[in-house]
XYZ file of C-alpha atoms in Angstrom:
702
model
C 87.071 -4.818 3.856
C 83.843 -5.199 1.871
C 81.784 -3.867 4.784
C 83.687 -0.555 4.567
C 83.668 -0.589 0.758
C 79.953 -1.231 0.168
C 78.564 2.260 0.976
C 81.187 3.876 -1.251
C 80.604 1.288 -3.972
C 76.894 2.124 -3.998
C 77.421 5.882 -4.105
C 80.067 5.486 -6.821
C 77.763 3.289 -8.902
C 74.715 5.507 -8.531
C 76.412 8.898 -8.918
C 78.578 7.542 -11.716
C 75.540 6.241 -13.569
C 73.707 9.553 -13.194
C 76.707 11.501 -14.463
C 77.260 8.957 -17.237
C 73.674 9.244 -18.461
C 74.004 13.024 -18.581
C 77.235 12.784 -20.577
C 75.566 10.287 -22.926
C 72.774 12.782 -23.638
C 75.334 15.543 -24.282
C 77.366 13.381 -26.653
C 74.302 12.021 -28.468
C 72.943 15.532 -29.038
C 76.215 16.702 -30.600
C 76.482 13.568 -32.755
C 73.001 14.083 -34.138
C 73.704 17.753 -34.823
C 76.822 16.877 -36.865
C 78.906 18.775 -34.299
C 81.393 16.066 -33.400
C 84.131 18.677 -33.500
C 82.603 20.116 -30.325
C 82.927 16.853 -28.375
C 86.327 17.869 -26.898
C 84.495 20.756 -25.202
C 82.178 18.283 -23.475
C 85.093 16.166 -22.329
C 86.904 19.291 -21.157
C 83.954 20.147 -18.923
C 83.829 16.578 -17.630
C 87.573 16.702 -16.933
C 87.145 19.972 -15.065
C 84.395 18.459 -12.914
C 86.592 15.458 -12.070
C 89.537 17.733 -11.195
C 87.338 19.879 -8.972
C 85.885 16.839 -7.192
C 89.304 15.322 -6.501
C 90.647 18.677 -5.330
C 87.659 19.049 -3.025
C 88.413 15.622 -1.534
C 92.066 16.606 -1.025
C 91.059 19.820 0.741
C 88.798 17.881 3.098
C 91.487 15.285 3.843
C 94.454 17.576 4.426
C 92.525 20.344 6.153
C 90.972 17.915 8.639
C 94.351 16.304 9.321
C 95.810 19.644 10.448
C 93.066 20.348 13.001
C 93.086 19.506 16.687
C 91.265 16.370 17.803
C 88.193 18.207 19.115
C 87.935 20.415 16.031
C 88.391 17.358 13.793
C 85.393 15.750 15.465
C 83.249 18.862 15.020
C 84.434 19.390 11.426
C 83.807 15.765 10.490
C 80.422 15.730 12.187
C 79.262 18.856 10.391
C 80.355 17.554 7.004
C 78.718 14.190 7.687
C 75.406 15.984 8.150
C 76.014 18.011 4.978
C 76.754 14.762 3.124
C 73.491 13.292 4.378
C 71.640 16.375 3.107
C 73.306 16.092 -0.318
C 72.577 12.385 -0.648
C 68.963 12.870 0.430
C 68.472 15.698 -2.057
C 70.129 13.610 -4.790
C 67.793 10.658 -4.192
C 64.672 12.799 -4.398
C 66.012 14.948 -7.257
C 66.610 11.967 -9.507
C 63.073 10.728 -8.950
C 61.513 14.140 -9.481
C 63.612 15.456 -12.381
C 64.070 12.350 -14.488
C 61.032 13.167 -16.651
C 62.539 16.309 -18.139
C 66.241 15.584 -17.598
C 67.208 14.689 -21.161
C 65.116 17.440 -22.709
C 66.592 20.113 -20.446
C 70.129 19.023 -21.182
C 69.432 19.020 -24.922
C 68.084 22.589 -24.713
C 71.160 23.697 -22.794
C 73.435 22.140 -25.412
C 71.513 23.877 -28.177
C 71.935 27.227 -26.441
C 75.606 26.530 -25.726
C 76.344 25.853 -29.397
C 75.067 29.297 -30.325
C 77.113 31.031 -27.613
C 80.590 29.587 -28.019
C 82.918 26.887 -26.675
C 83.121 28.227 -23.129
C 79.403 27.831 -22.547
C 79.436 24.201 -23.741
C 82.356 23.478 -21.408
C 80.438 25.109 -18.563
C 77.284 23.128 -19.371
C 79.033 19.762 -19.190
C 81.015 20.898 -16.147
C 77.899 21.857 -14.170
C 76.039 18.730 -15.257
C 78.780 16.405 -13.986
C 80.315 18.552 -11.234
C 77.370 18.165 -8.886
C 77.666 14.397 -8.942
C 81.413 14.587 -8.438
C 81.230 16.889 -5.415
C 78.553 14.729 -3.813
C 80.688 11.650 -4.410
C 83.803 13.281 -2.925
C 81.987 14.445 0.198
C 80.208 11.164 0.838
C 83.392 9.179 0.183
C 85.295 11.347 2.673
C 82.679 10.828 5.363
C 82.533 7.057 4.866
C 86.337 6.797 4.914
C 86.447 8.780 8.132
C 83.744 6.601 9.698
C 85.660 3.462 8.683
C 88.922 4.961 10.009
C 90.676 3.742 6.863
C 90.659 4.722 3.212
C 91.547 1.559 1.273
C 88.117 -0.067 1.530
C 86.052 3.061 0.720
C 88.350 4.082 -2.141
C 88.303 0.579 -3.601
C 84.518 0.430 -3.316
C 84.039 3.818 -4.974
C 86.488 2.925 -7.733
C 84.690 -0.329 -8.511
C 81.333 1.468 -8.497
C 82.530 4.179 -10.898
C 84.092 1.655 -13.271
C 80.907 -0.407 -13.292
C 78.843 2.740 -13.911
C 81.051 3.639 -16.882
C 80.629 0.133 -18.318
C 76.843 0.305 -17.907
C 76.656 3.720 -19.574
C 78.771 2.514 -22.469
C 76.509 -0.518 -22.832
C 73.391 1.646 -22.798
C 74.874 4.012 -25.360
C 75.989 1.201 -27.663
C 72.656 -0.627 -27.371
C 74.167 -3.769 -25.839
C 72.396 -3.417 -22.490
C 68.834 -2.901 -21.366
C 68.353 -1.938 -17.710
C 65.217 -0.972 -15.845
C 66.634 2.240 -14.463
C 63.451 3.130 -12.613
C 63.814 0.059 -10.445
C 67.567 0.588 -10.156
C 67.290 4.151 -8.873
C 64.416 3.205 -6.576
C 66.274 0.294 -4.977
C 69.576 2.122 -4.615
C 67.762 5.188 -3.328
C 66.152 3.171 -0.537
C 69.492 1.572 0.428
C 71.251 4.958 0.366
C 68.638 6.388 2.717
C 69.413 3.603 5.209
C 73.169 4.223 4.858
C 72.649 7.985 5.176
C 70.772 7.424 8.448
C 73.885 5.723 9.820
C 76.119 8.542 8.569
C 73.811 11.018 10.298
C 74.106 9.113 13.578
C 77.899 8.995 13.199
C 77.977 12.733 12.456
C 75.876 13.556 15.505
C 78.240 11.510 17.661
C 81.218 13.413 16.246
C 79.539 16.715 17.096
C 78.986 15.469 20.638
C 82.608 14.406 20.988
C 83.688 17.755 19.562
C 81.678 19.578 22.243
C 79.216 21.130 19.784
C 76.183 19.116 20.900
C 75.314 17.945 24.437
C 74.466 14.447 25.627
C 77.730 12.696 24.865
C 77.450 10.544 28.001
C 73.686 9.898 27.771
C 73.642 6.398 26.285
C 70.441 4.907 24.957
C 72.174 1.674 23.915
C 75.287 0.168 25.485
C 76.002 -3.371 24.323
C 79.772 -3.077 24.561
C 79.875 -5.669 27.317
C 77.874 -8.287 25.425
C 78.697 -7.631 21.761
C 82.082 -8.534 20.341
C 83.143 -5.442 18.411
C 85.498 -7.578 16.316
C 82.920 -10.150 15.223
C 81.870 -10.350 11.587
C 78.319 -9.222 12.242
C 79.421 -6.253 14.379
C 81.980 -5.228 11.759
C 79.343 -5.517 9.020
C 76.804 -3.373 10.879
C 79.394 -0.740 11.736
C 80.931 -0.660 8.258
C 77.712 -0.578 6.229
C 75.134 1.013 8.532
C 77.348 2.830 11.092
C 75.447 1.101 13.901
C 77.735 0.692 16.902
C 77.293 -1.259 20.167
C 77.190 2.043 22.058
C 74.912 4.865 20.890
C 73.681 8.019 22.614
C 70.067 9.122 22.775
C 70.760 11.840 20.219
C 72.201 9.304 17.779
C 69.246 6.962 18.171
C 66.658 9.748 17.831
C 68.454 11.171 14.787
C 68.820 7.754 13.137
C 65.241 6.610 13.734
C 63.713 10.013 12.983
C 65.588 10.480 9.708
C 64.951 6.933 8.551
C 61.249 7.050 9.417
C 60.501 10.428 7.825
C 62.714 10.256 4.735
C 61.975 6.626 3.870
C 58.224 7.247 4.222
C 58.344 10.261 1.901
C 60.537 8.429 -0.587
C 58.359 5.315 -0.780
C 55.210 7.422 -0.995
C 56.693 9.185 -4.016
C 57.646 5.846 -5.550
C 54.078 4.561 -5.271
C 52.877 7.736 -7.013
C 54.854 6.923 -10.134
C 54.305 3.169 -10.407
C 53.396 2.013 -13.850
C 55.865 4.319 -15.577
C 58.341 2.348 -17.610
C 62.013 3.022 -18.148
C 63.779 6.057 -16.695
C 60.814 8.020 -15.501
C 59.703 10.856 -17.762
C 61.925 10.050 -20.699
C 58.967 8.527 -22.484
C 58.605 11.791 -24.451
C 61.590 10.643 -26.460
C 60.202 7.216 -27.423
C 60.336 6.281 -31.064
C 63.751 7.847 -31.474
C 65.809 5.443 -33.527
C 68.294 5.069 -36.287
C 71.358 7.092 -35.266
C 74.430 4.927 -35.205
C 75.849 4.344 -31.738
C 72.833 5.718 -29.883
C 70.529 3.420 -27.895
C 66.935 3.143 -29.068
C 64.138 3.634 -26.586
C 62.970 0.572 -24.681
C 60.668 0.254 -21.749
C 63.585 -0.344 -19.418
C 66.328 1.853 -20.872
C 66.342 5.635 -21.281
C 66.282 6.984 -24.802
C 68.839 9.510 -25.903
C 67.489 12.521 -27.841
C 68.991 12.006 -31.229
C 66.342 11.328 -33.873
C 64.146 14.115 -35.157
C 66.323 16.836 -33.659
C 66.958 19.673 -36.138
C 70.562 20.491 -36.926
C 72.001 22.888 -34.408
C 73.429 26.212 -35.515
C 77.125 26.520 -35.897
C 78.739 29.501 -34.187
C 80.926 31.950 -35.992
C 84.536 30.960 -36.312
C 86.729 32.218 -33.521
C 90.446 32.763 -33.502
C 92.024 29.335 -32.905
C 93.858 28.706 -29.638
C 96.117 25.796 -28.677
C 94.062 22.612 -28.221
C 95.784 21.773 -24.937
C 95.213 25.149 -23.282
C 91.669 24.719 -21.939
C 92.077 21.116 -20.676
C 95.274 22.049 -18.849
C 93.636 25.140 -17.381
C 90.522 23.378 -16.118
C 92.658 20.803 -14.324
C 95.292 23.206 -13.032
C 92.947 25.834 -11.603
C 91.134 23.626 -9.047
C 94.384 21.858 -8.152
C 96.170 25.163 -7.493
C 93.239 26.535 -5.525
C 93.052 23.338 -3.458
C 96.776 23.576 -2.738
C 96.419 27.172 -1.582
C 93.532 26.253 0.705
C 95.498 23.393 2.242
C 98.557 25.581 2.799
C 96.573 28.470 4.274
C 94.514 26.169 6.482
C 97.518 24.362 7.901
C 98.302 25.762 11.340
C 101.736 26.767 12.477
C 103.689 23.911 14.022
C 102.656 23.370 17.609
C 105.004 24.171 20.420
C 108.099 26.258 20.570
C 111.631 25.091 20.184
C 113.030 22.394 17.926
C 115.365 19.981 19.697
C 117.976 17.891 17.892
C 118.193 14.140 18.434
C 121.367 12.212 17.585
C 124.426 10.689 19.180
C 126.354 13.959 18.642
C 123.640 16.609 18.988
C 121.256 15.232 21.613
C 119.360 18.146 23.121
C 120.865 20.858 20.924
C 118.451 23.803 20.836
C 116.948 22.958 24.235
C 116.490 25.881 26.596
C 114.649 26.139 29.889
C 110.940 25.987 29.007
C 108.147 27.852 30.722
C 106.086 25.883 33.268
C 102.933 24.316 31.860
C 102.024 22.004 29.019
C 104.699 22.231 26.327
C 105.179 20.718 22.878
C 108.761 20.037 21.797
C 109.590 19.375 18.148
C 112.096 16.533 18.167
C 114.220 16.419 15.012
C 116.412 13.389 14.369
C 119.565 14.853 12.800
C 121.506 11.592 12.984
C 121.665 8.564 10.731
C 120.022 6.000 13.045
C 116.559 5.563 14.523
C 116.494 6.724 18.150
C 114.460 6.530 21.314
C 113.996 9.940 22.927
C 113.238 10.625 26.594
C 112.646 13.834 28.533
C 114.076 12.940 31.941
C 115.005 14.166 35.379
C 118.770 13.510 35.221
C 118.983 13.113 39.003
C 116.542 10.199 39.192
C 116.225 9.150 35.518
C 112.455 9.592 35.868
C 110.782 9.972 32.477
C 108.409 12.874 31.738
C 107.787 12.016 28.091
C 109.102 9.815 25.320
C 109.116 9.104 21.597
C 109.834 5.609 20.349
C 111.438 4.934 16.989
C 112.203 8.463 15.748
C 113.560 7.839 12.236
C 116.471 9.811 10.742
C 115.453 13.082 9.100
C 111.986 13.126 10.680
C 110.361 15.461 13.185
C 107.724 14.492 15.738
C 106.084 16.353 18.590
C 106.629 15.360 22.195
C 104.081 16.789 24.607
C 104.896 17.031 28.314
C 103.778 19.027 31.329
C 106.666 21.064 32.742
C 106.810 22.113 36.404
C 109.565 23.084 38.802
C 112.549 20.772 38.525
C 115.523 19.695 36.433
C 115.118 18.475 32.847
C 117.383 16.901 30.228
C 117.094 14.882 27.028
C 118.292 11.324 26.663
C 118.826 10.016 23.126
C 119.299 6.276 22.638
C 120.199 5.448 18.999
C 119.544 1.923 17.817
C 122.694 -0.158 18.333
C 124.279 2.838 19.986
C 125.172 4.307 23.345
C 122.764 6.543 25.232
C 123.606 10.248 25.263
C 122.223 12.708 27.825
C 122.026 16.439 27.121
C 122.957 19.304 29.383
C 120.358 19.780 32.112
C 118.244 22.907 32.545
C 116.452 24.136 35.647
C 112.836 25.280 35.702
C 111.677 27.355 38.676
C 108.415 26.949 40.514
C 106.607 24.234 42.428
C 107.522 20.639 41.672
C 105.057 18.675 39.589
C 104.026 15.059 39.325
C 103.881 12.737 36.361
C 107.456 11.516 35.956
C 107.894 7.748 35.801
C 110.993 6.131 37.249
C 112.207 3.748 34.536
C 112.213 -0.005 35.060
C 115.087 -2.243 34.009
C 115.119 -5.953 33.276
C 116.947 -6.391 36.562
C 114.066 -4.702 38.400
C 111.630 -7.215 36.902
C 113.897 -10.226 37.418
C 112.673 -10.847 40.988
C 108.933 -10.587 40.167
C 109.501 -12.822 37.143
C 111.159 -15.531 39.249
C 108.323 -15.378 41.770
C 105.670 -15.631 39.111
C 107.385 -18.500 37.290
C 107.496 -20.379 40.575
C 103.743 -19.769 40.957
C 103.135 -21.087 37.437
C 105.277 -24.175 38.076
C 103.225 -24.990 41.171
C 100.023 -24.420 39.231
C 101.112 -26.721 36.407
C 101.950 -29.491 38.857
C 98.443 -29.192 40.297
C 96.982 -29.077 36.797
C 98.638 -32.350 35.776
C 97.180 -34.087 38.820
C 93.707 -32.697 38.164
C 93.648 -33.621 34.457
C 94.717 -37.180 35.329
C 91.793 -37.412 37.739
C 89.499 -36.059 35.015
C 90.799 -38.736 32.633
C 90.310 -41.472 35.200
C 86.677 -40.434 35.712
C 85.956 -40.448 31.989
C 87.677 -43.791 31.483
C 85.578 -45.271 34.282
C 82.392 -43.821 32.834
C 81.757 -41.506 35.813
C 80.686 -38.540 33.717
C 78.962 -36.713 36.601
C 82.208 -36.662 38.579
C 84.074 -35.800 35.380
C 82.031 -32.601 34.990
C 83.029 -31.446 38.479
C 86.671 -32.410 37.934
C 86.664 -30.688 34.542
C 85.695 -27.375 36.156
C 88.340 -27.726 38.872
C 91.110 -28.394 36.333
C 89.935 -25.711 33.940
C 89.923 -23.094 36.705
C 93.483 -24.079 37.619
C 94.584 -23.502 34.039
C 92.675 -20.197 33.763
C 94.422 -18.870 36.883
C 97.782 -19.046 35.022
C 96.709 -16.387 32.519
C 99.822 -14.233 32.736
C 101.894 -17.073 31.287
C 99.700 -17.874 28.291
C 101.993 -15.981 25.931
C 104.849 -18.335 26.801
C 102.987 -21.633 26.462
C 103.573 -21.682 22.688
C 101.533 -24.380 20.896
C 100.432 -25.961 24.159
C 97.828 -23.263 24.806
C 95.943 -24.069 21.591
C 96.053 -27.778 22.368
C 94.943 -27.369 25.980
C 92.427 -24.515 25.790
C 91.887 -23.721 22.105
C 88.512 -22.522 20.776
C 86.764 -23.933 17.697
C 86.658 -20.492 16.064
C 87.983 -20.642 12.510
C 88.275 -24.422 12.339
C 86.612 -25.874 9.199
C 84.678 -28.472 11.177
C 83.863 -26.230 14.139
C 83.320 -28.205 17.359
C 83.625 -31.473 15.388
C 86.974 -30.589 13.812
C 89.788 -33.035 14.531
C 92.039 -30.159 15.645
C 89.542 -29.003 18.287
C 90.984 -30.537 21.480
C 91.562 -29.732 25.130
C 89.311 -28.364 27.839
C 86.702 -26.778 25.596
C 86.364 -29.870 23.414
C 85.842 -32.074 26.455
C 83.402 -29.497 27.848
C 81.377 -29.750 24.662
C 81.253 -33.529 24.909
C 80.417 -33.667 28.634
C 77.527 -31.238 28.294
C 76.217 -32.493 24.931
C 75.625 -36.129 25.807
C 78.725 -37.714 24.315
C 79.754 -41.080 25.756
C 82.823 -41.894 27.808
C 84.187 -43.859 24.866
C 83.974 -40.797 22.615
C 85.766 -38.630 25.203
C 88.383 -41.054 26.465
C 90.948 -40.277 23.763
C 90.463 -36.539 24.207
C 90.963 -36.804 27.966
C 94.137 -38.875 27.513
C 95.459 -36.279 25.039
C 94.706 -33.442 27.483
C 96.627 -35.247 30.240
C 99.608 -35.742 27.921
C 99.535 -32.104 26.803
C 99.441 -30.702 30.343
C 102.300 -32.997 31.339
C 104.226 -31.874 28.264
C 103.618 -28.222 29.152
C 104.836 -28.736 32.711
C 108.037 -30.306 31.391
C 108.595 -27.627 28.721
C 107.719 -24.513 30.740
C 111.067 -24.076 32.580
C 112.811 -23.898 29.197
C 110.274 -21.601 27.527
C 111.122 -17.947 26.981
C 109.175 -15.793 29.426
C 110.008 -12.172 28.633
C 110.080 -9.999 31.737
C 108.384 -7.171 29.828
C 105.310 -9.402 29.390
C 104.435 -9.261 33.094
C 103.166 -5.642 33.120
C 101.205 -6.249 29.903
C 99.443 -9.300 31.311
C 98.154 -7.290 34.274
C 95.747 -5.659 31.844
C 95.345 -8.335 29.181
C 94.059 -11.174 31.393
C 90.888 -9.300 32.309
C 90.623 -7.766 28.857
C 90.221 -11.284 27.469
C 87.852 -12.142 30.309
C 85.559 -9.271 29.387
C 85.718 -10.157 25.698
C 85.227 -13.921 25.944
C 84.091 -15.262 29.335
C 81.698 -12.446 30.265
C 80.048 -12.594 26.837
C 79.621 -16.365 26.898
C 81.707 -16.658 23.732
C 83.815 -19.534 25.085
C 80.940 -21.440 26.717
C 80.619 -24.915 25.194
C 77.654 -25.935 27.331
C 78.821 -25.929 30.951
C 77.608 -22.396 31.705
C 80.719 -21.795 33.829
C 81.960 -18.583 32.239
C 81.753 -16.766 35.588
C 83.823 -19.517 37.230
C 86.534 -18.978 34.614
C 86.293 -15.212 35.122
C 86.770 -15.806 38.856
C 89.910 -17.858 38.115
C 91.217 -15.133 35.810
C 90.669 -12.608 38.587
C 92.714 -14.821 40.929
C 95.494 -14.917 38.352
C 95.429 -11.128 38.061
C 95.595 -10.792 41.840
C 98.630 -13.090 41.960
C 100.374 -11.127 39.232
C 99.782 -7.824 41.021
C 101.210 -9.372 44.171
C 104.600 -9.935 42.543
C 104.514 -6.487 40.886
C 103.354 -4.651 44.017
C 106.815 -3.483 45.205
C 107.538 -1.807 41.861
C 104.081 -0.241 41.587
C 104.054 1.063 45.151
C 107.091 3.261 44.588
C 105.898 4.548 41.212
C 102.169 5.006 41.705
C 101.314 4.765 45.413
C 97.674 5.717 44.792
C 97.094 3.126 42.092
C 97.109 -0.089 44.104
C 94.498 0.935 46.712
C 92.151 1.833 43.856
C 92.843 -1.434 42.045
C 92.410 -3.439 45.256
C 88.990 -1.848 45.785
C 88.039 -2.654 42.176
C 89.098 -6.295 42.614
C 87.104 -6.623 45.833
C 84.025 -5.183 44.145
C 84.241 -7.541 41.157
C 84.974 -10.498 43.440
C 81.846 -9.788 45.499
C 79.693 -9.613 42.374
C 81.069 -12.936 41.107
C 80.626 -14.597 44.504
C 76.979 -13.517 44.519
C 76.414 -15.668 41.416
C 77.991 -18.775 43.008
C 75.316 -20.483 45.088
C 75.192 -24.050 46.392
C 78.262 -24.987 44.370
C 76.734 -23.785 41.089
C 77.638 -20.807 38.947
C 74.980 -18.771 37.180
C 75.467 -19.095 33.399
C 76.248 -15.769 31.739
C 73.181 -15.946 29.525
C 70.944 -16.364 32.577
C 72.235 -13.337 34.453
C 69.661 -10.673 35.146
C 70.143 -7.420 33.294
C 71.158 -5.533 36.439
C 73.619 -8.202 37.572
C 75.170 -8.451 34.091
C 75.606 -4.689 33.851
C 77.169 -4.533 37.305
C 79.677 -7.289 36.544
C 80.572 -5.778 33.173
C 80.874 -2.329 34.735
C 83.093 -3.560 37.554
C 85.339 -5.461 35.117
C 85.514 -2.428 32.844
C 86.447 -0.127 35.713
C 89.160 -2.522 36.868
C 90.539 -2.639 33.338
C 90.561 1.153 33.192
C 92.444 1.427 36.487
C 94.940 -1.255 35.443
C 95.672 0.425 32.097
C 98.598 2.571 33.439
C 100.535 -0.511 34.635
C 102.226 -1.323 31.275
C 103.471 2.269 30.942
C 104.588 2.486 34.557
C 106.621 -0.725 34.315
C 107.814 -0.492 30.715
C 111.457 -1.390 30.218
C 113.025 1.694 28.653
C 116.337 1.799 26.842
C 119.108 3.466 28.773
C 122.193 2.380 26.892
């Protein structure tokens, strides 16, 4: 994604250009001094800096991966703040030091030539290494913030390649760039990006328990901002601005941006009028050396003309040409490997337990009570499901899905008094149960009695009957809607539209089985080339748009007739459609998840302002689904349903309060308090419904 790649692209371009300019000065100085034979020493130093930077990135990546979750948050947060400090220092350093940069490097090269090859290698290494380490650290932090590495790595790679091309063009006199403006503009953008990285780092430190205030939110737009929208993704990827931010994040972001940007722009105003790369004007008039760029007002000059020949050191005993390059690459790589190995903790947990059709549970002994981590090793030749069970009841304490042959994964479970065994279910194979072991002490909770397809067969039949009744009602209601539109009674059509749409919305648990009918009947215009005017935009939302945007009965008549045909077609097709029993527990959570994402944000509103009415219908559908699942849930989580029932009653009361005199309050007209209460109640209900899919998951037993 470009939004994740842009920060890394910018840092790669800027740091790469800085390092490239330094290397250009080094090379130009040696060319002018007739010391081309020493160029391999420069490239050796550059190679060493690259090796060190990549090794540093590897250490950060592999060391962080071996830490616990809380320590990872604290480690990442601390390094994010360090990265911000480095980037800030880099921005100001380039502005302050540009005047004497080329001259200082030239002096260092002159000294290095009198002191031997090692010093010249060290000079180029130090000159480039700083940029490389800064790049590695910032790239690691941006990849961690993006929670993926492809975008940041691609962005950094493109930036570095472009920087190399620009440096080559400057060196060969085929490009002329106003580097003052370039470094000023990129510096300002990097300060904005660094402010976001700082906020992200502070949040990590809060989640890692290092800083307080993790629950003190200054901004919480999670209920009204779609986290998956393009604008939200762009802001999070480029600026690290999220819908939910704590007071510490906001204060850190605003404070850093205000102070640092003010100081930076004040310094920029103090140097206006200087042309080219600031301070390199002392080298103007330098011309005539082949392959070296002349001075121009917009491009830095390289110190080549008028420089006296540099002294040649005494001849040293020759050594193999490959020795130093190999050494400078190998040393940081070896050191990085040692750090990674030493930092990697011992494998968590105690015993390793074999998983296969022949060795299921081998190595399993009675564990101590408490939270335990078992290392499950698949010694067979087929992928297996693994369950820690109570063999008397088949209740499941923990599980691993899809354990591949030859791999080891940790299974974490809380052990209390009771009987335990392992059940291994190879793909296309017969389930095998290990010998049981007994653990003394008080019995514990947490085991889930598995659900079979047979257990869900009754609830599925009951729910399909409910859907069939609902579809019959829906067909009648859409015909009435069509009759109203055909007769030109658009006022009545608006009321009938809402009635029919609510009937359809109350069937939410079946939407995964409706196949193409769902898009035809209730599809959104999102992604269609013509938007609301696209020919493929049909159904309830298309008619809603027309009824509430002044379209005539003639314009809507064909759409209404098509909706009636589609609902009739769905009613006829539904009994033959595949309704997987395992979908029922998932829909208990997903119906309201979609409600919170679409209806309660107004995303699906095409003008009627009836998002709360649709949310009310979705809540009715959820209540009906829980009714058919209640017998299974009562035996597995007796405390869950009373909590969920209270949540439903609370949300229902809040929705009813916005339904007055037959009218629903549009979502965008809700008061701030009412909106927050509805979002909070829906969010709490979602949270309490989240265990249902796990409680009623169909687990393999044979």
